[in-house]
Structures are given as structure tokens and as C-alpha cells.
PDB file of C-alpha atoms in Angstrom:
ATOM      1  CA  UNK A 210     159.542 -36.768 320.685  1.00 46.00           C
ATOM      2  CA  UNK A 211     157.461 -33.443 320.725  1.00 47.00           C
ATOM      3  CA  UNK A 212     155.142 -33.119 317.676  1.00 49.00           C
ATOM      4  CA  UNK A 213     155.110 -29.742 315.828  1.00 51.00           C
ATOM      5  CA  UNK A 214     152.385 -27.370 315.860  1.00 47.00           C
ATOM      6  CA  UNK A 215     151.616 -28.473 312.286  1.00 45.00           C
ATOM      7  CA  UNK A 216     151.320 -32.114 313.367  1.00 46.00           C
ATOM      8  CA  UNK A 217     149.257 -31.100 316.313  1.00 42.00           C
ATOM      9  CA  UNK A 218     146.801 -29.538 314.111  1.00 42.00           C
ATOM     10  CA  UNK A 219     146.580 -32.714 311.699  1.00 44.00           C
ATOM     11  CA  UNK A 220     148.452 -31.100 308.827  1.00 45.00           C
ATOM     12  CA  UNK A 221     150.932 -33.150 307.057  1.00 46.00           C
ATOM     13  CA  UNK A 222     154.438 -31.441 306.324  1.00 42.00           C
ATOM     14  CA  UNK A 223     156.260 -31.121 303.166  1.00 43.00           C
ATOM     15  CA  UNK A 224     158.417 -34.322 303.993  1.00 41.00           C
ATOM     16  CA  UNK A 225     155.430 -36.337 303.342  1.00 40.00           C
ATOM     17  CA  UNK A 226     154.592 -34.838 300.147  1.00 41.00           C
ATOM     18  CA  UNK A 227     155.670 -36.840 297.015  1.00 46.00           C
ATOM     19  CA  UNK A 228     157.205 -34.894 294.084  1.00 55.00           C
ATOM     20  CA  UNK A 229     157.956 -37.135 291.280  1.00 85.00           C
ATOM     21  CA  UNK A 230     156.826 -35.156 288.064  1.00 90.00           C
ATOM     22  CA  UNK A 231     157.208 -36.777 284.729  1.00 92.00           C
ATOM     23  CA  UNK A 232     159.367 -34.978 282.216  1.00 93.00           C
ATOM     24  CA  UNK A 233     156.450 -34.863 279.687  1.00 96.00           C
ATOM     25  CA  UNK A 234     154.182 -33.010 282.402  1.00 96.00           C
ATOM     26  CA  UNK A 235     157.190 -30.560 283.054  1.00 95.00           C
ATOM     27  CA  UNK A 236     157.211 -29.776 279.339  1.00 97.00           C
ATOM     28  CA  UNK A 237     153.385 -29.198 279.338  1.00 97.00           C
ATOM     29  CA  UNK A 238     153.676 -26.937 282.179  1.00 97.00           C
ATOM     30  CA  UNK A 239     156.421 -24.772 280.183  1.00 97.00           C
ATOM     31  CA  UNK A 240     154.188 -25.024 277.056  1.00 97.00           C
ATOM     32  CA  UNK A 241     150.992 -23.523 278.535  1.00 98.00           C
ATOM     33  CA  UNK A 242     152.306 -19.897 278.958  1.00 97.00           C
ATOM     34  CA  UNK A 243     153.769 -20.016 275.701  1.00 97.00           C
ATOM     35  CA  UNK A 244     150.634 -20.831 273.899  1.00 96.00           C
ATOM     36  CA  UNK A 245     148.949 -18.282 275.503  1.00 96.00           C
ATOM     37  CA  UNK A 246     151.516 -15.402 274.773  1.00 96.00           C
ATOM     38  CA  UNK A 247     151.151 -14.792 271.149  1.00 95.00           C
ATOM     39  CA  UNK A 248     147.240 -13.692 271.934  1.00 94.00           C
ATOM     40  CA  UNK A 249     148.472 -11.412 274.633  1.00 94.00           C
ATOM     41  CA  UNK A 250     151.160 -10.022 272.261  1.00 95.00           C
ATOM     42  CA  UNK A 251     148.326  -9.672 269.532  1.00 92.00           C
ATOM     43  CA  UNK A 252     146.052  -7.851 271.906  1.00 91.00           C
ATOM     44  CA  UNK A 253     148.432  -5.191 273.027  1.00 94.00           C
ATOM     45  CA  UNK A 254     148.441  -2.841 270.064  1.00 93.00           C
ATOM     46  CA  UNK A 255     144.622  -3.182 270.095  1.00 91.00           C
ATOM     47  CA  UNK A 256     144.466  -1.387 273.376  1.00 91.00           C
ATOM     48  CA  UNK A 257     146.493   1.422 271.939  1.00 92.00           C
ATOM     49  CA  UNK A 258     144.009   2.207 269.347  1.00 91.00           C
ATOM     50  CA  UNK A 259     145.898   0.042 266.375  1.00 91.00           C
ATOM     51  CA  UNK A 260     143.089  -2.123 264.899  1.00 86.00           C
ATOM     52  CA  UNK A 261     145.404  -4.961 263.828  1.00 87.00           C
ATOM     53  CA  UNK A 262     143.686  -5.070 260.433  1.00 86.00           C
ATOM     54  CA  UNK A 263     140.340  -4.696 261.930  1.00 84.00           C
ATOM     55  CA  UNK A 264     138.244  -1.998 263.306  1.00 84.00           C
ATOM     56  CA  UNK A 265     140.210   0.061 266.094  1.00 87.00           C
ATOM     57  CA  UNK A 266     138.487   0.239 269.405  1.00 85.00           C
ATOM     58  CA  UNK A 267     136.497   3.470 270.172  1.00 88.00           C
ATOM     59  CA  UNK A 268     138.962   5.787 271.950  1.00 89.00           C
ATOM     60  CA  UNK A 269     138.485   5.563 275.848  1.00 91.00           C
ATOM     61  CA  UNK A 270     141.086   6.166 278.733  1.00 91.00           C
ATOM     62  CA  UNK A 271     140.491   2.632 279.949  1.00 93.00           C
ATOM     63  CA  UNK A 272     141.502   0.769 276.835  1.00 93.00           C
ATOM     64  CA  UNK A 273     145.370   0.593 277.404  1.00 94.00           C
ATOM     65  CA  UNK A 274     144.930  -0.432 280.977  1.00 96.00           C
ATOM     66  CA  UNK A 275     142.031  -2.965 280.284  1.00 95.00           C
ATOM     67  CA  UNK A 276     143.986  -4.584 277.584  1.00 95.00           C
ATOM     68  CA  UNK A 277     147.371  -4.576 279.531  1.00 96.00           C
ATOM     69  CA  UNK A 278     145.633  -5.917 282.395  1.00 97.00           C
ATOM     70  CA  UNK A 279     143.886  -8.649 280.802  1.00 96.00           C
ATOM     71  CA  UNK A 280     147.006  -9.815 278.960  1.00 96.00           C
ATOM     72  CA  UNK A 281     148.914  -9.913 282.282  1.00 97.00           C
ATOM     73  CA  UNK A 282     146.022 -11.725 283.976  1.00 97.00           C
ATOM     74  CA  UNK A 283     145.674 -14.515 281.290  1.00 96.00           C
ATOM     75  CA  UNK A 284     149.622 -15.069 281.490  1.00 97.00           C
ATOM     76  CA  UNK A 285     149.514 -15.217 285.074  1.00 97.00           C
ATOM     77  CA  UNK A 286     146.750 -17.957 285.040  1.00 96.00           C
ATOM     78  CA  UNK A 287     148.644 -19.570 282.533  1.00 97.00           C
ATOM     79  CA  UNK A 288     151.771 -19.574 284.678  1.00 97.00           C
ATOM     80  CA  UNK A 289     149.751 -21.016 287.601  1.00 95.00           C
ATOM     81  CA  UNK A 290     150.092 -24.326 285.648  1.00 96.00           C
ATOM     82  CA  UNK A 291     153.457 -24.563 287.220  1.00 96.00           C
ATOM     83  CA  UNK A 292     151.739 -25.232 290.447  1.00 95.00           C
ATOM     84  CA  UNK A 293     150.920 -28.573 288.955  1.00 96.00           C
ATOM     85  CA  UNK A 294     154.481 -29.651 288.792  1.00 95.00           C
ATOM     86  CA  UNK A 295     156.195 -27.725 291.376  1.00 94.00           C
ATOM     87  CA  UNK A 296     156.508 -28.330 295.242  1.00 92.00           C
ATOM     88  CA  UNK A 297     154.589 -25.023 295.951  1.00 91.00           C
ATOM     89  CA  UNK A 298     151.582 -26.700 294.172  1.00 92.00           C
ATOM     90  CA  UNK A 299     151.646 -29.511 296.862  1.00 92.00           C
ATOM     91  CA  UNK A 300     152.791 -27.655 300.015  1.00 92.00           C
ATOM     92  CA  UNK A 301     152.792 -24.105 301.112  1.00 92.00           C
ATOM     93  CA  UNK A 302     156.118 -22.775 300.995  1.00 91.00           C
ATOM     94  CA  UNK A 303     157.937 -22.646 304.142  1.00 91.00           C
ATOM     95  CA  UNK A 304     158.247 -18.767 304.009  1.00 91.00           C
ATOM     96  CA  UNK A 305     154.643 -18.381 304.405  1.00 90.00           C
ATOM     97  CA  UNK A 306     153.782 -17.133 308.003  1.00 91.00           C
ATOM     98  CA  UNK A 307     151.593 -19.794 309.885  1.00 90.00           C
ATOM     99  CA  UNK A 308     150.912 -21.819 306.963  1.00 89.00           C
ATOM    100  CA  UNK A 309     154.486 -22.727 305.523  1.00 88.00           C
ATOM    101  CA  UNK A 310     154.837 -26.374 305.097  1.00 89.00           C
ATOM    102  CA  UNK A 311     151.253 -27.441 305.199  1.00 93.00           C
ATOM    103  CA  UNK A 312     150.026 -29.874 302.703  1.00 93.00           C
ATOM    104  CA  UNK A 313     147.927 -28.529 300.123  1.00 93.00           C
ATOM    105  CA  UNK A 314     144.830 -30.781 299.598  1.00 94.00           C
ATOM    106  CA  UNK A 315     144.995 -32.061 295.965  1.00 94.00           C
ATOM    107  CA  UNK A 316     141.344 -30.903 295.359  1.00 95.00           C
ATOM    108  CA  UNK A 317     142.471 -27.228 295.999  1.00 95.00           C
ATOM    109  CA  UNK A 318     144.385 -27.506 292.779  1.00 95.00           C
ATOM    110  CA  UNK A 319     142.532 -30.125 290.764  1.00 96.00           C
ATOM    111  CA  UNK A 320     138.907 -28.466 291.035  1.00 97.00           C
ATOM    112  CA  UNK A 321     139.918 -24.891 289.636  1.00 97.00           C
ATOM    113  CA  UNK A 322     142.588 -26.570 287.134  1.00 97.00           C
ATOM    114  CA  UNK A 323     139.699 -28.776 285.898  1.00 98.00           C
ATOM    115  CA  UNK A 324     137.187 -25.991 285.658  1.00 98.00           C
ATOM    116  CA  UNK A 325     139.503 -23.781 283.914  1.00 97.00           C
ATOM    117  CA  UNK A 326     140.867 -26.448 281.358  1.00 98.00           C
ATOM    118  CA  UNK A 327     137.033 -27.609 280.615  1.00 98.00           C
ATOM    119  CA  UNK A 328     136.397 -23.636 280.187  1.00 97.00           C
ATOM    120  CA  UNK A 329     138.984 -23.234 277.748  1.00 96.00           C
ATOM    121  CA  UNK A 330     138.326 -26.428 275.851  1.00 97.00           C
ATOM    122  CA  UNK A 331     134.840 -25.359 275.315  1.00 97.00           C
ATOM    123  CA  UNK A 332     136.026 -22.247 273.998  1.00 95.00           C
ATOM    124  CA  UNK A 333     138.472 -23.799 271.827  1.00 93.00           C
ATOM    125  CA  UNK A 334     135.814 -26.126 270.530  1.00 95.00           C
ATOM    126  CA  UNK A 335     133.466 -23.215 269.677  1.00 93.00           C
ATOM    127  CA  UNK A 336     136.426 -21.316 268.018  1.00 89.00           C
ATOM    128  CA  UNK A 337     137.045 -24.539 266.035  1.00 89.00           C
ATOM    129  CA  UNK A 338     133.519 -24.774 264.972  1.00 90.00           C
ATOM    130  CA  UNK A 339     133.300 -21.176 263.874  1.00 86.00           C
ATOM    131  CA  UNK A 340     136.667 -21.461 262.093  1.00 83.00           C
ATOM    132  CA  UNK A 341     135.436 -24.561 260.219  1.00 85.00           C
ATOM    133  CA  UNK A 342     131.904 -23.400 259.486  1.00 89.00           C
ATOM    134  CA  UNK A 343     132.444 -19.706 258.484  1.00 84.00           C
ATOM    135  CA  UNK A 344     136.136 -19.467 257.892  1.00 73.00           C
ATOM    136  CA  UNK A 345     138.045 -16.323 257.765  1.00 70.00           C
ATOM    137  CA  UNK A 346     134.678 -14.346 257.421  1.00 74.00           C
ATOM    138  CA  UNK A 347     134.188 -14.822 261.195  1.00 73.00           C
ATOM    139  CA  UNK A 348     137.189 -12.566 261.720  1.00 74.00           C
ATOM    140  CA  UNK A 349     136.812  -8.808 261.412  1.00 77.00           C
ATOM    141  CA  UNK A 350     140.411  -8.514 259.991  1.00 83.00           C
ATOM    142  CA  UNK A 351     141.551  -7.648 256.661  1.00 85.00           C
ATOM    143  CA  UNK A 352     143.048 -10.215 254.450  1.00 83.00           C
ATOM    144  CA  UNK A 353     146.346 -11.432 255.908  1.00 83.00           C
ATOM    145  CA  UNK A 354     145.548 -10.208 259.524  1.00 87.00           C
ATOM    146  CA  UNK A 355     142.720 -12.668 259.542  1.00 83.00           C
ATOM    147  CA  UNK A 356     145.152 -15.489 259.215  1.00 84.00           C
ATOM    148  CA  UNK A 357     147.476 -13.933 261.978  1.00 87.00           C
ATOM    149  CA  UNK A 358     144.538 -13.838 264.204  1.00 86.00           C
ATOM    150  CA  UNK A 359     143.497 -17.242 263.701  1.00 85.00           C
ATOM    151  CA  UNK A 360     147.150 -18.644 264.314  1.00 87.00           C
ATOM    152  CA  UNK A 361     147.456 -16.803 267.573  1.00 89.00           C
ATOM    153  CA  UNK A 362     144.095 -17.882 268.663  1.00 86.00           C
ATOM    154  CA  UNK A 363     144.481 -21.239 267.552  1.00 88.00           C
ATOM    155  CA  UNK A 364     147.580 -21.722 269.678  1.00 92.00           C
ATOM    156  CA  UNK A 365     145.595 -20.256 272.631  1.00 93.00           C
ATOM    157  CA  UNK A 366     142.974 -23.100 272.085  1.00 94.00           C
ATOM    158  CA  UNK A 367     145.587 -25.538 273.143  1.00 96.00           C
ATOM    159  CA  UNK A 368     145.545 -24.242 276.626  1.00 97.00           C
ATOM    160  CA  UNK A 369     142.284 -26.000 277.780  1.00 97.00           C
ATOM    161  CA  UNK A 370     143.476 -29.516 276.661  1.00 98.00           C
ATOM    162  CA  UNK A 371     147.008 -29.045 277.801  1.00 98.00           C
ATOM    163  CA  UNK A 372     145.850 -27.850 281.379  1.00 98.00           C
ATOM    164  CA  UNK A 373     143.368 -30.813 281.459  1.00 98.00           C
ATOM    165  CA  UNK A 374     146.284 -33.302 280.689  1.00 98.00           C
ATOM    166  CA  UNK A 375     148.553 -31.797 283.301  1.00 97.00           C
ATOM    167  CA  UNK A 376     145.690 -31.752 285.943  1.00 97.00           C
ATOM    168  CA  UNK A 377     145.163 -35.293 285.380  1.00 96.00           C
ATOM    169  CA  UNK A 378     148.996 -35.996 285.867  1.00 95.00           C
ATOM    170  CA  UNK A 379     148.856 -33.937 289.020  1.00 96.00           C
ATOM    171  CA  UNK A 380     145.800 -36.046 290.305  1.00 95.00           C
ATOM    172  CA  UNK A 381     147.695 -39.329 289.572  1.00 94.00           C
ATOM    173  CA  UNK A 382     150.585 -38.197 291.327  1.00 92.00           C
ATOM    174  CA  UNK A 383     148.899 -36.854 294.389  1.00 89.00           C
ATOM    175  CA  UNK A 384     146.368 -39.460 295.024  1.00 84.00           C
ATOM    176  CA  UNK A 385     146.986 -41.780 298.020  1.00 59.00           C
TER     177      UNK A 385
END
């Protein structure tokens, strides 16, 4: 039997990749973009000059593109969590030229996902510290708006721990 080019180069193909994702991990992957989305929605009016109960941004041509770009970027990062529960996070999709079917080394997903999870967890711990010690005075918003800001930010603080749990599940599934 003739070996394929991938096998000749020492790469494993998709038929060797295991894909047994627990249902709870699948639910976490769906939850991550949803806990990030409220902050993005909250942020959008700020880019168009509405202060959301606080001081509006100084007028500048780049405010709206910056805020829209930041919102899209953070949501795309959150959507990458699906790579930890989908086949495309274990092997390069077959439609990718020259790389299709190659096994993705687990560290290529585990290292950045762990770094991101730790980063957002540390930010969340800092946010919780500020919320607990300073309270609503830490938020530059009018009464009522501060509660909305804290709730949307509080939801996003789940991103780090959820990503770490999902990364651990990916690690356990991919270890040999």
C-alpha cells in the first residue's frame, strides 16, 4: 500500500484524531461567546458618542471604527473557543491547500487558550477586587448605568475561567 504525502512527511491524518467531546464542554463553548457579547453591545453606542451614563469619548473620526473593530475582535476571539470542541481544532480542515488533514499539535491550541484564559481570569479577579472594595464608585457612570455596566462586565469575567475549564477538557481529550 502506498503511503500518502502526509504520512510520508510524518503527519497524522484526521482519521486518527479522536473526537469525543463531553456535552458539558460543548455547552461551555457555546456559553463563552454569549458572556462576551453583552460587553460588545454595551460598547457600541460609546463609539458613536453616547456616554452610556458616563462621559462620552472625545469626538474623533476613529472612535466608531475602533469600537466596532474591538467588539468584532473580542467576539471572534470568543468564537475561537469552538476550536476546542470541534474537529477543526484537532486537524486542519481538508479544504485547506497543502495542510488539509494534518493533525494539529495539541500545544498549538492549549498554550494560547491557557494564556488567554489566565489573562482574562486575572482581569476578572482585578475587576472583582475593585467592585468589592470600591463598589460602584469605581465605575464612572450615572446611577443605574453603573449597575448595567457592572452586570455586563461581570458576565465577561466568566470568560477566563470558562476558557480554562474548556482548555483542560481539550487537553484531557487530546493527550495520548
